[in-house]
mmCIF file of C-alpha atoms and ligand atoms in Angstrom:
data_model
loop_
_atom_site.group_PDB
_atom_site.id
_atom_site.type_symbol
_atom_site.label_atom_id
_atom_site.label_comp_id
_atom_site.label_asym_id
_atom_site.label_seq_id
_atom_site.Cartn_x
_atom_site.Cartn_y
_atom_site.Cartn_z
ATOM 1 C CA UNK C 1 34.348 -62.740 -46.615
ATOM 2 C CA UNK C 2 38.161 -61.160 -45.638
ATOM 3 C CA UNK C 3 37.658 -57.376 -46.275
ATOM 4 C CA UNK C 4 39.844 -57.199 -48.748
ATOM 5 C CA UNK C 5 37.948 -59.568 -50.450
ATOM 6 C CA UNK C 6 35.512 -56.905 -50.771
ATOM 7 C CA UNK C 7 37.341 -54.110 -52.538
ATOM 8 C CA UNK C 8 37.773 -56.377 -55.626
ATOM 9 C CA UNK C 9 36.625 -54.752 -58.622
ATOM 10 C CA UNK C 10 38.389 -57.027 -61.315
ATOM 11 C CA UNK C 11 36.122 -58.192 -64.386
ATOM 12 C CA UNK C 12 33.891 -54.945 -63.976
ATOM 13 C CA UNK C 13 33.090 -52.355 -66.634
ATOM 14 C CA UNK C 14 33.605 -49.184 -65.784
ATOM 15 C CA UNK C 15 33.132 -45.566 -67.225
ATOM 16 C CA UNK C 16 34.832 -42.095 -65.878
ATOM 17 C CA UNK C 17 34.020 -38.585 -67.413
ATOM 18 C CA UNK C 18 36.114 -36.455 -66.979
ATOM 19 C CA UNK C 19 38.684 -39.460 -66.835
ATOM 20 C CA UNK C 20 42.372 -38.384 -68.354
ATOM 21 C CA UNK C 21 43.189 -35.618 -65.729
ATOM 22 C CA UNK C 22 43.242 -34.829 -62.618
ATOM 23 C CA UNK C 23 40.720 -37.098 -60.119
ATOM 24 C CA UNK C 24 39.578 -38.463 -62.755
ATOM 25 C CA UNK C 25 42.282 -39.948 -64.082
ATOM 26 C CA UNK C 26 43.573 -41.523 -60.712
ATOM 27 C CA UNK C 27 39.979 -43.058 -60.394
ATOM 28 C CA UNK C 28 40.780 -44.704 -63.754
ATOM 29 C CA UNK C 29 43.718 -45.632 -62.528
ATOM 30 C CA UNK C 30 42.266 -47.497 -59.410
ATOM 31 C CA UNK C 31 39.731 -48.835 -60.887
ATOM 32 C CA UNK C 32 42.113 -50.377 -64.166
ATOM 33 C CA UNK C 33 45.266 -51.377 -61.512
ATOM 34 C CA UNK C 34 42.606 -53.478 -59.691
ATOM 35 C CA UNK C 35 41.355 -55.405 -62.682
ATOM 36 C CA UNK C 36 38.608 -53.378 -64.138
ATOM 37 C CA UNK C 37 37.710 -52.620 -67.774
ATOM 38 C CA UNK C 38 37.671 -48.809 -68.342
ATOM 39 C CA UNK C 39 36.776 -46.179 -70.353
ATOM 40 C CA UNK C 40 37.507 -43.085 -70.301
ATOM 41 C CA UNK C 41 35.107 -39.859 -71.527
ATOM 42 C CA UNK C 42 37.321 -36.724 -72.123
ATOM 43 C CA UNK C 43 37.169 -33.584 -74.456
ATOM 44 C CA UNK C 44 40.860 -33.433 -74.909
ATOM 45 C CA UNK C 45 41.988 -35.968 -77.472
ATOM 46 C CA UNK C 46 45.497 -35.222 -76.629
ATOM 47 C CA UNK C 47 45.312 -36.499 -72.908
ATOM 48 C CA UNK C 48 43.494 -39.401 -73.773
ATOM 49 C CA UNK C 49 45.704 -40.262 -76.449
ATOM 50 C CA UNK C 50 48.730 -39.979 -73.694
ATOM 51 C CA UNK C 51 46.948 -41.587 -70.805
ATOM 52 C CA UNK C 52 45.106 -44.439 -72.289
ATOM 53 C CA UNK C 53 48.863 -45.572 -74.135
ATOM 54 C CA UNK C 54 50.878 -44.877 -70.760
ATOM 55 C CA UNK C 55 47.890 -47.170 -68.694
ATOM 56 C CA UNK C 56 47.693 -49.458 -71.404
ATOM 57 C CA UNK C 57 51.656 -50.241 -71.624
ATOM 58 C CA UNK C 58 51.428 -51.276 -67.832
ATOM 59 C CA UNK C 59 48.887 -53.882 -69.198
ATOM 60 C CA UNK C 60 45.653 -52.542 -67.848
ATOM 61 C CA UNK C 61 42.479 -52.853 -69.736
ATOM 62 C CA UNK C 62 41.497 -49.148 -70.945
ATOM 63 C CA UNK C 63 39.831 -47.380 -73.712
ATOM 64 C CA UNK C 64 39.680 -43.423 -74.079
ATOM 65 C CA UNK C 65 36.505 -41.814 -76.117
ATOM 66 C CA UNK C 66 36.386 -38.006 -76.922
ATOM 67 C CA UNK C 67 32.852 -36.779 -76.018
ATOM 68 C CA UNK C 68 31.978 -33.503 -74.129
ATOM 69 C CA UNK C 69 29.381 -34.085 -71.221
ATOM 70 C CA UNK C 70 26.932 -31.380 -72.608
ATOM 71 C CA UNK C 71 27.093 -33.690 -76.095
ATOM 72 C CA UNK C 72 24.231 -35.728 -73.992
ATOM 73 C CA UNK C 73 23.216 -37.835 -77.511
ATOM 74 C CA UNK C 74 26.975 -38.682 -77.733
ATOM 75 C CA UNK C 75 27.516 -39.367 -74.218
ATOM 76 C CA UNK C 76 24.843 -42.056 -74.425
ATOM 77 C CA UNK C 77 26.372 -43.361 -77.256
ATOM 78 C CA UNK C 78 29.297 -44.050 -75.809
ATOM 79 C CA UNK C 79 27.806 -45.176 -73.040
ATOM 80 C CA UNK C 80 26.118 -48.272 -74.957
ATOM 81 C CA UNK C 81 29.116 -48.540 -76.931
ATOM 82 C CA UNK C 82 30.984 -49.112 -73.552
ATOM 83 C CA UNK C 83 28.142 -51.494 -72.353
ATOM 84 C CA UNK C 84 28.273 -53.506 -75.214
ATOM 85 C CA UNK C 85 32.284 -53.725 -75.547
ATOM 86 C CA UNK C 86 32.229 -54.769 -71.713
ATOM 87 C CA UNK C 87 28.828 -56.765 -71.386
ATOM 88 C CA UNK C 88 28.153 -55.074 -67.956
ATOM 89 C CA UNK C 89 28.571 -51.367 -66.831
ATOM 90 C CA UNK C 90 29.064 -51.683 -63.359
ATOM 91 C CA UNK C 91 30.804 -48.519 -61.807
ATOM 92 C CA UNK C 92 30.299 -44.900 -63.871
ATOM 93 C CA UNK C 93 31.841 -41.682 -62.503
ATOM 94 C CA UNK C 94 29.934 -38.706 -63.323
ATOM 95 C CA UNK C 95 33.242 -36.227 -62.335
ATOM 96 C CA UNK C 96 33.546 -34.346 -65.351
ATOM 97 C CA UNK C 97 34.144 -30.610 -64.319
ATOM 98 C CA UNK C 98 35.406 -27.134 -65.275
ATOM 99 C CA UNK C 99 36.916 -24.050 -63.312
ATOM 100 C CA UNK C 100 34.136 -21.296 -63.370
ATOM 101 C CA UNK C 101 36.683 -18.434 -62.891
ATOM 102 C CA UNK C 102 37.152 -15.691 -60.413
ATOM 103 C CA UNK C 103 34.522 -15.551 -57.840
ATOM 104 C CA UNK C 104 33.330 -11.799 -56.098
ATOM 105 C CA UNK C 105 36.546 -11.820 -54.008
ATOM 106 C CA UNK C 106 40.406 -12.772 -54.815
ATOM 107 C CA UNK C 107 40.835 -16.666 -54.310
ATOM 108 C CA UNK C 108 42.796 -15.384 -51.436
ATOM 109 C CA UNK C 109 39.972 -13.732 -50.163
ATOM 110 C CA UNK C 110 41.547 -10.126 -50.001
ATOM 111 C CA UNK C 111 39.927 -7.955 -52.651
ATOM 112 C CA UNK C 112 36.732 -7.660 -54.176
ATOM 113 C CA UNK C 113 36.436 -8.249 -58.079
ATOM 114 C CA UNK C 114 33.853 -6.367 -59.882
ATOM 115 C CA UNK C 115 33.855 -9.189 -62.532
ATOM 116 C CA UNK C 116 32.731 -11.721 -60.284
ATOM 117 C CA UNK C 117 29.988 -9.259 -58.587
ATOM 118 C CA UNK C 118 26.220 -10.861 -59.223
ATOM 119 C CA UNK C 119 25.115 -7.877 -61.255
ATOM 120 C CA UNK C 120 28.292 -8.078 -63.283
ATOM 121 C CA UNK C 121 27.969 -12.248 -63.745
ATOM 122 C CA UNK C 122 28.516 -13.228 -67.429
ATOM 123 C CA UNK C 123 25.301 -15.125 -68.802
ATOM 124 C CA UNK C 124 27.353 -16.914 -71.059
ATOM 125 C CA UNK C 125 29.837 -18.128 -68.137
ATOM 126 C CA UNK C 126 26.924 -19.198 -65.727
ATOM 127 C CA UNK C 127 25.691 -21.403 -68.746
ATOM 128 C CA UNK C 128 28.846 -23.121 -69.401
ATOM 129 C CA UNK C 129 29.527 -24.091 -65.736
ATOM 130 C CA UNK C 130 26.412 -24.840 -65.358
ATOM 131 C CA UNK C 131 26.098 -27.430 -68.439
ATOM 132 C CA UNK C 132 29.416 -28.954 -67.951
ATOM 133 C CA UNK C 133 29.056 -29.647 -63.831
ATOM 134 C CA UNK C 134 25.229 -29.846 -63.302
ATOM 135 C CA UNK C 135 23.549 -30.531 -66.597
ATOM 136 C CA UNK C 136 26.592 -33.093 -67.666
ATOM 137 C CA UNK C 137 26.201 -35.103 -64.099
ATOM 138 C CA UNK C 138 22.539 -35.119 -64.821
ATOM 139 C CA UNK C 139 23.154 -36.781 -68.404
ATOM 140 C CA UNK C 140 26.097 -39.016 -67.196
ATOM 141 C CA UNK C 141 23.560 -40.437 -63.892
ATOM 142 C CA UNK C 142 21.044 -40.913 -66.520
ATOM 143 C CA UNK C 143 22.680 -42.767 -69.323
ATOM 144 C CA UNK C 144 24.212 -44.912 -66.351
ATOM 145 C CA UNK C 145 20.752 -45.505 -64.852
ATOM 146 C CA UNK C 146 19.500 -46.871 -68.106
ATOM 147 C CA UNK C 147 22.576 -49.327 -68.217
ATOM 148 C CA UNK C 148 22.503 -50.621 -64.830
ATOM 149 C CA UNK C 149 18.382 -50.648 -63.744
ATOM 150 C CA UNK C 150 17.649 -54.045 -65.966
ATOM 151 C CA UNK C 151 20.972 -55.587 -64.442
ATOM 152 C CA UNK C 152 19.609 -54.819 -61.057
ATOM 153 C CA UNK C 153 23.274 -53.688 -59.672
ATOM 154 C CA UNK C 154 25.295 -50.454 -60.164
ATOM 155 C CA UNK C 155 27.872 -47.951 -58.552
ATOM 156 C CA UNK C 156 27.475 -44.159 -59.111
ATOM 157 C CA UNK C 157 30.114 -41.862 -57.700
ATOM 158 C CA UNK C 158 29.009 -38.062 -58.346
ATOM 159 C CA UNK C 159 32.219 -35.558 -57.720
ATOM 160 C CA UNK C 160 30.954 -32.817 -56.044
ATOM 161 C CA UNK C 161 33.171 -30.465 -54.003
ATOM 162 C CA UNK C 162 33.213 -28.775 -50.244
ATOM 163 C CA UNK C 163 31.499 -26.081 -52.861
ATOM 164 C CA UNK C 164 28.452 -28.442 -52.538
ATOM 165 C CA UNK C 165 28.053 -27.120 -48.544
ATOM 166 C CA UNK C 166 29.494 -23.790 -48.456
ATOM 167 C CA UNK C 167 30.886 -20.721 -50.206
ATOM 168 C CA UNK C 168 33.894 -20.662 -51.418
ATOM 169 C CA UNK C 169 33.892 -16.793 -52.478
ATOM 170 C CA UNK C 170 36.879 -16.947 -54.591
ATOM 171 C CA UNK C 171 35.860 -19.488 -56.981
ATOM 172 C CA UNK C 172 32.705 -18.135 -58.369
ATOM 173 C CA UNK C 173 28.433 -18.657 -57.637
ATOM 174 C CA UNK C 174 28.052 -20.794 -60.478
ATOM 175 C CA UNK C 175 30.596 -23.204 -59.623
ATOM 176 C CA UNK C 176 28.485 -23.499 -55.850
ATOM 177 C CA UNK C 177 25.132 -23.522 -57.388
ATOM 178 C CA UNK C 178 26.557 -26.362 -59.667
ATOM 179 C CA UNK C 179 28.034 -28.482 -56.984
ATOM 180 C CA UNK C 180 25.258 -28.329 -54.597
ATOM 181 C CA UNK C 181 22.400 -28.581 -57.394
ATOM 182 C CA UNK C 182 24.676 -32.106 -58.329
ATOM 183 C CA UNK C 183 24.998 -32.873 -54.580
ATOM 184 C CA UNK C 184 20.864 -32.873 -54.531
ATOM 185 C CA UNK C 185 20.515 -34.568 -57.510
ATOM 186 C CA UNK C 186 22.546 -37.651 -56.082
ATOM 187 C CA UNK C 187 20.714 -37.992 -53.696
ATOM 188 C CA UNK C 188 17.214 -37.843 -55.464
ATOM 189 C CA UNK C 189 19.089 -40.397 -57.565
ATOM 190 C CA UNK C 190 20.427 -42.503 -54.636
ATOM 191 C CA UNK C 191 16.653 -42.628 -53.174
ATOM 192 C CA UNK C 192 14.952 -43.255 -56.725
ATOM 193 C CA UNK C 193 17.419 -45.951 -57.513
ATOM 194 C CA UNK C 194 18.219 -47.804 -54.385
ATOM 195 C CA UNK C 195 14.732 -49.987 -55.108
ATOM 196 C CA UNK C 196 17.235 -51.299 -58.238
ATOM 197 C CA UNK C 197 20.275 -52.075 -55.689
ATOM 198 C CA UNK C 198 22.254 -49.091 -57.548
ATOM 199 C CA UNK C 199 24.146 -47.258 -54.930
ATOM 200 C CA UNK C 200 24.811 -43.574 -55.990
ATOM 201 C CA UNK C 201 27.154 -41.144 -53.915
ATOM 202 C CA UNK C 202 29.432 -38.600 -54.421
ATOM 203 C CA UNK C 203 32.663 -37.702 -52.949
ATOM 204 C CA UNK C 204 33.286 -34.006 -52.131
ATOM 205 C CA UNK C 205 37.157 -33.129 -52.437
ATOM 206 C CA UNK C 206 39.183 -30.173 -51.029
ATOM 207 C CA UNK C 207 41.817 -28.627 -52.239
ATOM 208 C CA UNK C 208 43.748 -31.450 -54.796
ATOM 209 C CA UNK C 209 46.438 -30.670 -57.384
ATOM 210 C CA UNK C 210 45.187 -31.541 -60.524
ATOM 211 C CA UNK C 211 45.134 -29.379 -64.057
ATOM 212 C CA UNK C 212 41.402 -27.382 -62.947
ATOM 213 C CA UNK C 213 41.961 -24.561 -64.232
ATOM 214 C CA UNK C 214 44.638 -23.817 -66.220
ATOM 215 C CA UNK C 215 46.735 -25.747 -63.767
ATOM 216 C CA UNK C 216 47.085 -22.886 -60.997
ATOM 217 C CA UNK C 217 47.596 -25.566 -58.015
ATOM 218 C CA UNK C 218 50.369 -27.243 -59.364
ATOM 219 C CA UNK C 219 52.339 -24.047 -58.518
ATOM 220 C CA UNK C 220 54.227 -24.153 -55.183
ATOM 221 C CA UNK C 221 53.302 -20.788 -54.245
ATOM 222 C CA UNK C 222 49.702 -21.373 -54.940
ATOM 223 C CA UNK C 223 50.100 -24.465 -53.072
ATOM 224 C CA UNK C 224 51.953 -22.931 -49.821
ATOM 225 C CA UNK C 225 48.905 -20.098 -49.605
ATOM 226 C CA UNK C 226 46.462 -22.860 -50.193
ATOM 227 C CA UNK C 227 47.952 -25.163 -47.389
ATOM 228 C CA UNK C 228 47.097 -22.674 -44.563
ATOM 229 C CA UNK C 229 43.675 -22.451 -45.017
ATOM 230 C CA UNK C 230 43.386 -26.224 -44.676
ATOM 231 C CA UNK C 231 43.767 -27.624 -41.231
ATOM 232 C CA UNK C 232 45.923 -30.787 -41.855
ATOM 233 C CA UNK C 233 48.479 -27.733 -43.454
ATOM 234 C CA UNK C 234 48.742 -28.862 -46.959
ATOM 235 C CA UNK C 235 46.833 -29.449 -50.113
ATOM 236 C CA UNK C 236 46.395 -33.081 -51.610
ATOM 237 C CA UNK C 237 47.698 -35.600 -54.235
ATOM 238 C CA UNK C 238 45.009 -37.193 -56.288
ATOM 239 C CA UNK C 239 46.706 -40.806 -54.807
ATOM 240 C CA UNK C 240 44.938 -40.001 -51.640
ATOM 241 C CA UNK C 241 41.583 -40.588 -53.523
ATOM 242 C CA UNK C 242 42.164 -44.128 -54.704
ATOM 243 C CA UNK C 243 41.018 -45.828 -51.641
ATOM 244 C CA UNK C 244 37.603 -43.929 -51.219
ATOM 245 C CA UNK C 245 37.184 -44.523 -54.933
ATOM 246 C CA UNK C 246 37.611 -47.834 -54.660
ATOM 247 C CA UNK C 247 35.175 -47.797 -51.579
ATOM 248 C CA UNK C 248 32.756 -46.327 -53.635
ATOM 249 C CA UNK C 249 33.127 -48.346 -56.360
ATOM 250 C CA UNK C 250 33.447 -51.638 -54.950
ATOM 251 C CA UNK C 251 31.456 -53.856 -52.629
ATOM 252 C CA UNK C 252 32.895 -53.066 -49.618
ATOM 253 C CA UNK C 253 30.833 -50.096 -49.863
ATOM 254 C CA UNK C 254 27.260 -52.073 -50.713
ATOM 255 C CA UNK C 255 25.164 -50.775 -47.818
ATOM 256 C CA UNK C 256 26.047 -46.778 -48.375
ATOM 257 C CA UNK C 257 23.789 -44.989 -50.674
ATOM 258 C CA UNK C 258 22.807 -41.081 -51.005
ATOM 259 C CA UNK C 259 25.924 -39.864 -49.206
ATOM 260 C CA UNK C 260 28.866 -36.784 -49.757
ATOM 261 C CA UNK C 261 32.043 -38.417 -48.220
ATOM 262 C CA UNK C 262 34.308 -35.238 -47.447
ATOM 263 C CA UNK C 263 37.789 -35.624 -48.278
ATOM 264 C CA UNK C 264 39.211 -32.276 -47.379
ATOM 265 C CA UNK C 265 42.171 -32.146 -44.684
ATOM 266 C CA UNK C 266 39.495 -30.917 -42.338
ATOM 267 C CA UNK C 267 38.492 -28.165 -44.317
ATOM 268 C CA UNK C 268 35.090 -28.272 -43.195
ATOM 269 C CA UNK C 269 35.646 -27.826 -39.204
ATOM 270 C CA UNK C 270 37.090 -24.764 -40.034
ATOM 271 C CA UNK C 271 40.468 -23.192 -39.714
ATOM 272 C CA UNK C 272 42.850 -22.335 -36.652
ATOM 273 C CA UNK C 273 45.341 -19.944 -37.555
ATOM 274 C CA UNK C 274 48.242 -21.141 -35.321
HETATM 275 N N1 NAD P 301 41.077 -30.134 -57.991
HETATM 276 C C1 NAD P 301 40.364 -29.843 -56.927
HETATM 277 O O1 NAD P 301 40.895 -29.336 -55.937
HETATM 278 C C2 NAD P 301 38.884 -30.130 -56.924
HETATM 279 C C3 NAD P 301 38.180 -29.880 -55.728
HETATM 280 C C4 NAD P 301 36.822 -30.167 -55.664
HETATM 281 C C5 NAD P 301 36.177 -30.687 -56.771
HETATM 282 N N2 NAD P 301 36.875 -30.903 -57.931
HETATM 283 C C6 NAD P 301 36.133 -31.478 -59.050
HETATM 284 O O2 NAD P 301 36.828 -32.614 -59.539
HETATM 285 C C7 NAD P 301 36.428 -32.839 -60.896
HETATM 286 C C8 NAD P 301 37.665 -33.100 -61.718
HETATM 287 O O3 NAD P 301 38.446 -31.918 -61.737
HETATM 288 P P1 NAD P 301 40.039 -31.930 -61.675
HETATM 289 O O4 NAD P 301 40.439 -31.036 -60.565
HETATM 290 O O5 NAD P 301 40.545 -33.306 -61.728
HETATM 291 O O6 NAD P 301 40.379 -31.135 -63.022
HETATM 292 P P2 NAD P 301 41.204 -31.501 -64.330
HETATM 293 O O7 NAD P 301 41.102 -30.296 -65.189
HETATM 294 O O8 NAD P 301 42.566 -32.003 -63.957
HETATM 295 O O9 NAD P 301 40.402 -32.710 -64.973
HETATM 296 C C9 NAD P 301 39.109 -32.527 -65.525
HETATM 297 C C10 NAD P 301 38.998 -33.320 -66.821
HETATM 298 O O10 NAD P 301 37.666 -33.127 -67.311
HETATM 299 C C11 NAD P 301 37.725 -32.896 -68.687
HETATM 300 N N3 NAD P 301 36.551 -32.138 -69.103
HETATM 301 C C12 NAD P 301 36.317 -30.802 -68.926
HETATM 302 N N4 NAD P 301 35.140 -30.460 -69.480
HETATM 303 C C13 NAD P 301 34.624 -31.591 -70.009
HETATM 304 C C14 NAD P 301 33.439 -31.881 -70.713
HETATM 305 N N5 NAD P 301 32.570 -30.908 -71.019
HETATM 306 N N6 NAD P 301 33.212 -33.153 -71.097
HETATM 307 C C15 NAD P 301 34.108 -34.138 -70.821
HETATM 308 N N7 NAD P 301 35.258 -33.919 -70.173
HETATM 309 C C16 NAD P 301 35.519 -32.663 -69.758
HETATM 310 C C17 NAD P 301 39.016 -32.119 -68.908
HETATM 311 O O11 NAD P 301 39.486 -32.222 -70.257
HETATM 312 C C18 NAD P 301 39.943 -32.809 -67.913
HETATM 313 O O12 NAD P 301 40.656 -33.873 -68.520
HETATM 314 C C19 NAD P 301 35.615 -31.625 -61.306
HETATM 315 O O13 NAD P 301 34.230 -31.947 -61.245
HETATM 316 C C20 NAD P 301 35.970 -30.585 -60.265
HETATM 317 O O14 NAD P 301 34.961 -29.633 -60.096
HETATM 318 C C21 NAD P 301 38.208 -30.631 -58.026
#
């Protein structure tokens, strides 16, 4: 088989969470400009009313849904509505994910924040980040797992974060403790399922622009500041996630289970400040 041959996703159903912003929304958009079917789990009507008309008018086949990840009866609803519409669920992101805040330092690292100090961490903000990006992901692998086990085939891509591997002190501890506890669960997953040929990975991203909360990246100041911690000198465009999506989700990829693919600008070696 040519290589290319083996990105070809066309005919397969296909669910993101998390899927009418951001990295979500350019996974939809891989996955629907190479032929799939899919649909897209959101809590904000008003992007998936936008999104779904703007993908459907360039004729690709996609359906939006409003259900919140920590909804987990209506998630599975939606997820056997989607099976049923489509016959198949073959791909599912579990991406889905919120902004936890300010973490015990500035994002720029400067200045402690007594807000973000352990002793001073909000019960009630733990909780949230911790049902939207590790209890959600646990519900979304789940509901997938029950779709694809009796058709003996499956692709799971968890998004996790360079939070999944170490601190990033401005952003907050439950947003780490989230992303690594997901990380962990993929691979249980991976290892559990793999006896079902259902791959299940998880791409960790750096620094993208994408509407996480409240927007801050897409501001060009935020984004200059950003761009010298991060070794290739910039921060990223959601575009440059389409091919390891389509990696992920395809079978060019069928041989790969349990693993964090790092897509960071070489965030991860470090940092020379040259
Ligand atoms: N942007 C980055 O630099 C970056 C880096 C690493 C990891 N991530 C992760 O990528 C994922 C996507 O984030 P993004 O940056 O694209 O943000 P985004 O805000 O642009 O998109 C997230 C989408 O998820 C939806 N959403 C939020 N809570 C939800 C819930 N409870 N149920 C269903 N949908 C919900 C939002 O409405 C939004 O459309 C998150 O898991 C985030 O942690 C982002």
């Amino acid at each position: 088989m040519k290589a290319a041959d083996m990105y070809r996703v066309e005919g397969y159903g296909a669910i993101v969470t998390g899927g009418a912003s951001g990295i979500g929304l350019c996974f939809t958009e891989v996955l629907a400009e190479n032929g799939a079917r899919v649909t897209m789990l959101d809590v904000s009507q008003e992007r998936l009313d936008r999104e779904v008309k703007r993908l459907k008018d360039n004729g690709w086949e996609v359906r939006g849904m409003r259900v919140d990840v920590t909804d987990h009866a209506a998630l599975d609803r939606a997820f056997d509505q989607t099976a049923l519409a489509y016959g198949r669920l073959d791909v599912c992101f579990a991406n889905a994910g919120v902004d936890p805040g300010i973490g015990f330092v500035t994002v720029d690292r400067g200045k402690r924040v007594p807000e973000g100090a352990i002793e001073n961490y909000e019960d009630a903000r733990w909780n949230r980040v911790i049902e939207i990006n590790l209890n959600g992901v646990f519900a979304t692998i789940k509901a997938a797992a029950r779709h694809m086990k009796p058709r003996q085939s499956g692709r799971i891509i968890v998004t996790t974060s360079m939070a999944a591997f170490e601190i990033e002190a401005g952003i907050g501890a439950a947003y780490m403790a989230a992303k690594a506890g997901a990380a962990h669960l993929m691979r249980n997953a991976a290892l559990e399922l793999a006896r079902y040929q259902i791959t299940v990975n998880a791409i960790a991203p750096g620094w993208f622009i994408t509407n996480i909360g409240g927007g801050w990246m897409q501001k060009k100041e935020v984004q200059d500041e950003v761009a010298q911690w991060v070794p290739l000198r910039r921060v990223a465009s959601t575009e440059e996630l389409k091919g390891l999506a389509l990696y992920l989700a395809s079978p060019a990829s069928s041989y790969v289970t349990g693993s964090q693919i790092v897509i960071d600008g070489g965030c991860q070696l470090g940092n020379v400040l040259d």
